[in-house]
Amino acid sequence: MSNYSMNTKCVQAGYTPGNGEPRQIPIVQSTTFKYATSEDMGKLFDLEASGYFYTRLQNPTNDYVAAKIAELEGGTAAMLTSSGQAANFFALFNICECGSHIVASSSIYGGTFNLIAVTMAKMGITVTFVSPDSTEEELHAAFQENTRAMFGETIANPALTVLDIEKFAKVAHAHGVPLIVDNTFPTPVNCRPIEWGADIVTHSTTKYMDGHGAAVGGAIVDSGKFDWMAYPDKYPGLCTPDESYHGVNYAEKFGKEGAFITKCTVQLMRDLGCIQSPQHAFILNLGLESLHVRMPRHVENAQAVAEFLQKHPKVTYVNYSGLPDNKYYALAQKYLPNGGCGVVSFELKGGRAAAEIFMKNLKLAAIETHVADARTCCLNPATSTHRQMTDEQLVEAGIPAGLIRLSCGLEDKADLIADIEQALDAISE
C-alpha cells in the first residue's frame, strides 16, 4: 500500500482479504491458538516462524490494525497496546533500564510527565526536562553519558505547543539516541514525524484514531531507520543475546526494521501484558477508516472557533497554532500545513467565576476529561483536573483559573460558535 495516498491507506491498509474471506477485519476473540505438533509451536517460541500462540503477546486482529497504523506513519513495524500511557512506557522502557537517562520536552501530557518523572524514577531511570523552545545548544547541554532516548509531543496536550521535530531529531542523533514522538493530536493525517527525523512514533489511539470515545488503546510505530548496532554499548537489550528468550539478538536477527517492535512484543508485552483487546482493535479500525475525512473537519471547526474567540471582549487570549499571531504559527506551517488538531484553549477575563458560569451554560459541548472526539467536549482544569491547586499555583503552572480547553468535534461550526457565544453572554460584564 506504500504507493497509495493517505486517504486510501486509512480505508484499506493493513488487511487484504483472500478469496472468500471476510471483507471486514475479523475479530479473533480467542486467548489461545491450536497447533498440530509441539514442534510447530516450538518454532513460534524460537522466533523461527510467524504465527500466534497466546493473545497476550500477539493477536491477528491487533496485527492487522497495527500494520495499518505503520503504513499511515511510514514505519516498518508497529504494535498495539492497552492505552497511550502503555505505548509511551513501552517505547521508553524498551531501550532504557536502571541507570539510564531520558531527555524530554517539558511540554507534554501531565500523565506522561508523571510517568517519566515519578514512576520511571522509581526504576532508576532519570530525566532532564527541556523547554520545547530550547536552542540547539540548550538541548545538547541536557544530554548525559547515560542518555538513551529523547521524547516529545508533536502538539502537546494540553499546552498545544508545537515541537520542532527536525531540531530535536538532529540533536538526538548527534548523541546517538533515538527521538520518540507522541503524535496523538495531529495523527499521521496532519503530520508524519518520521519524515522529519523521528525514530519511534507513539499514539493514544483513544483520541482521534478511534474518534468516537469508544475504545481505549495505544500504538507504537518504528521507523526502521535507527541503527541500534551502531551503538551496542548503549542498547545491550537489542544488541546482545536475550537470555530470557533463547539468547536471541534482536538487532542481528530482525535488523533495523524489526528489532525494536519484536523485542517490545516478545519481552515487554510477554512480561507486562498491556495488550489491546481484539474487540477494541476492531473498533479502532472503524475509526481509522474515516480518519482522513474527520481530521479536516476537526481543524476547520477549531480554526473557526479560535478566530471567533480571539475577537471576543470577554476572552483574554486564545491558544491555537492556526492563528497567525500564535507563538507556534511558523512551526505549525512547517510541520502541520493542513492544520493541527481540533483542540483550542483560551482564558476568560473573569477568571474562575467566569469559567464556572461559561461551563454551566454550554449546551452542545459536554463537560468531559476526554478530548479528540466526534462530539465537542470542554474542560476547565481549575475546577476539575487541577482543582487541588490554588489560583496562584495555577498561574505558576501556566493554567490560570479562567482557562478553558475546548475540543471541537464534528458538529456544524456555526452551531458550535452559537453555543459558545450564548455561554459567554451569560457571563456578566
Short mmCIF file of C-alpha atoms in Angstrom, two decimals, residues 35-185:
data_model
loop_
_atom_site.label_atom_id
_atom_site.label_comp_id
_atom_site.label_asym_id
_atom_site.label_seq_id
_atom_site.Cartn_x
_atom_site.Cartn_y
_atom_site.Cartn_z
CA TYR A 35 -1.25 -26.46 16.71
CA ALA A 36 -0.89 -29.99 15.39
CA THR A 37 2.51 -30.70 16.97
CA SER A 38 4.79 -29.39 19.70
CA GLU A 39 7.40 -28.82 17.01
CA ASP A 40 5.10 -26.42 15.20
CA MET A 41 4.55 -24.41 18.35
CA GLY A 42 8.23 -24.59 19.24
CA LYS A 43 9.13 -22.76 16.04
CA LEU A 44 7.00 -19.83 17.23
CA PHE A 45 8.75 -19.70 20.58
CA ASP A 46 12.11 -19.80 18.82
CA LEU A 47 11.02 -16.93 16.52
CA GLU A 48 11.70 -19.19 13.55
CA ALA A 49 8.14 -19.00 12.23
CA SER A 50 5.37 -16.41 12.26
CA GLY A 51 2.08 -17.12 13.95
CA TYR A 52 0.19 -16.88 17.21
CA PHE A 53 0.09 -18.86 20.41
CA TYR A 54 -1.28 -16.51 23.07
CA THR A 55 -3.14 -13.22 22.66
CA ARG A 56 -1.21 -11.56 25.50
CA LEU A 57 1.67 -11.26 23.05
CA GLN A 58 0.01 -11.03 19.65
CA ASN A 59 -3.38 -11.47 18.01
CA PRO A 60 -4.27 -11.39 14.28
CA THR A 61 -6.89 -8.63 14.70
CA ASN A 62 -4.39 -6.43 16.51
CA ASP A 63 -1.68 -7.10 13.97
CA TYR A 64 -3.90 -6.10 11.04
CA VAL A 65 -4.68 -2.77 12.70
CA ALA A 66 -1.08 -2.20 13.78
CA ALA A 67 0.03 -2.81 10.18
CA LYS A 68 -2.39 -0.12 9.00
CA ILE A 69 -1.02 2.40 11.52
CA ALA A 70 2.54 1.55 10.43
CA GLU A 71 1.54 2.30 6.83
CA LEU A 72 -0.08 5.59 7.84
CA GLU A 73 3.03 6.75 9.72
CA GLY A 74 5.50 5.44 7.14
CA GLY A 75 7.08 2.97 9.57
CA THR A 76 8.30 -0.59 9.14
CA ALA A 77 6.63 -2.23 12.13
CA ALA A 78 4.03 -1.41 14.78
CA MET A 79 2.20 -2.85 17.75
CA LEU A 80 -0.94 -2.02 19.71
CA THR A 81 -1.05 -1.50 23.47
CA SER A 82 -3.83 -1.19 26.03
CA SER A 83 -3.54 2.62 26.23
CA GLY A 84 -1.47 5.58 25.11
CA GLN A 85 0.24 5.57 28.51
CA ALA A 86 1.29 1.96 27.96
CA ALA A 87 2.58 2.86 24.49
CA ASN A 88 4.82 5.63 25.83
CA PHE A 89 6.06 3.48 28.71
CA PHE A 90 6.86 0.53 26.43
CA ALA A 91 8.57 2.77 23.85
CA LEU A 92 10.88 4.23 26.50
CA PHE A 93 11.41 1.17 28.69
CA ASN A 94 12.25 -0.95 25.64
CA ILE A 95 15.58 0.91 25.38
CA CYS A 96 16.04 2.15 28.96
CA GLU A 97 16.91 0.35 32.16
CA CYS A 98 18.04 1.17 35.70
CA GLY A 99 20.78 3.80 35.34
CA SER A 100 19.50 5.21 32.05
CA HIS A 101 18.64 8.86 31.42
CA ILE A 102 15.97 10.48 29.23
CA VAL A 103 15.79 13.99 27.76
CA ALA A 104 12.15 15.04 27.39
CA SER A 105 10.24 18.14 26.43
CA SER A 106 8.64 19.70 29.49
CA SER A 107 5.53 20.48 27.44
CA ILE A 108 3.85 17.07 27.39
CA TYR A 109 0.70 15.46 28.73
CA GLY A 110 0.65 15.52 32.54
CA GLY A 111 0.22 11.77 32.80
CA THR A 112 3.28 11.17 30.64
CA PHE A 113 5.24 13.77 32.64
CA ASN A 114 4.44 11.87 35.85
CA LEU A 115 5.22 8.53 34.21
CA ILE A 116 8.72 9.69 33.32
CA ALA A 117 9.44 11.94 36.31
CA VAL A 118 7.94 9.82 39.10
CA THR A 119 7.19 6.22 38.18
CA MET A 120 10.22 5.56 35.96
CA ALA A 121 12.38 7.34 38.53
CA LYS A 122 11.47 4.52 40.93
CA MET A 123 13.00 2.16 38.38
CA GLY A 124 16.27 4.11 38.47
CA ILE A 125 15.65 5.96 35.20
CA THR A 126 16.27 9.70 35.46
CA VAL A 127 15.10 12.56 33.25
CA THR A 128 16.05 16.08 32.29
CA PHE A 129 13.11 18.15 31.08
CA VAL A 130 13.82 20.84 28.50
CA SER A 131 11.68 23.61 27.12
CA PRO A 132 10.29 22.85 23.65
CA ASP A 133 11.62 26.29 22.72
CA SER A 134 15.21 25.44 23.71
CA THR A 135 18.04 26.30 21.37
CA GLU A 136 20.18 23.51 19.94
CA GLU A 137 22.90 24.43 22.42
CA GLU A 138 20.49 24.12 25.34
CA LEU A 139 19.27 20.76 24.08
CA HIS A 140 22.83 19.47 23.71
CA ALA A 141 23.57 20.54 27.29
CA ALA A 142 20.77 18.32 28.62
CA PHE A 143 22.38 15.11 27.36
CA GLN A 144 24.45 12.86 29.59
CA GLU A 145 26.68 9.88 29.01
CA ASN A 146 23.80 7.59 30.01
CA THR A 147 21.08 9.27 27.92
CA ARG A 148 19.20 6.64 25.95
CA ALA A 149 16.18 8.46 24.48
CA MET A 150 14.71 11.86 23.65
CA PHE A 151 10.95 12.38 23.90
CA GLY A 152 8.38 14.99 22.89
CA GLU A 153 4.83 15.50 21.59
CA THR A 154 4.09 16.88 18.12
CA ILE A 155 1.30 19.03 19.60
CA ALA A 156 1.42 18.96 23.37
CA ASN A 157 -1.66 18.08 25.41
CA PRO A 158 -2.96 20.45 26.75
CA ALA A 159 -0.38 23.23 26.23
CA LEU A 160 -0.72 22.99 22.41
CA THR A 161 2.97 23.81 21.88
CA VAL A 162 4.35 22.58 18.55
CA LEU A 163 7.55 20.53 18.67
CA ASP A 164 10.40 21.43 16.31
CA ILE A 165 10.81 17.78 15.34
CA GLU A 166 13.69 18.33 12.94
CA LYS A 167 15.72 20.23 15.56
CA PHE A 168 15.08 17.67 18.28
CA ALA A 169 15.94 14.81 15.91
CA LYS A 170 19.18 16.49 14.85
CA VAL A 171 20.32 16.87 18.45
CA ALA A 172 19.22 13.36 19.46
CA HIS A 173 21.09 11.79 16.56
CA ALA A 174 24.20 13.82 17.33
CA HIS A 175 24.28 11.97 20.66
CA GLY A 176 23.47 8.59 19.14
CA VAL A 177 19.99 8.22 20.62
CA PRO A 178 16.54 7.91 19.01
CA LEU A 179 13.83 10.56 19.10
CA ILE A 180 10.45 9.28 20.27
CA VAL A 181 7.48 11.48 19.32
CA ASP A 182 3.91 11.16 20.57
CA ASN A 183 1.83 12.07 17.51
CA THR A 184 -1.62 11.67 19.08
CA PHE A 185 -3.10 15.12 18.39
#
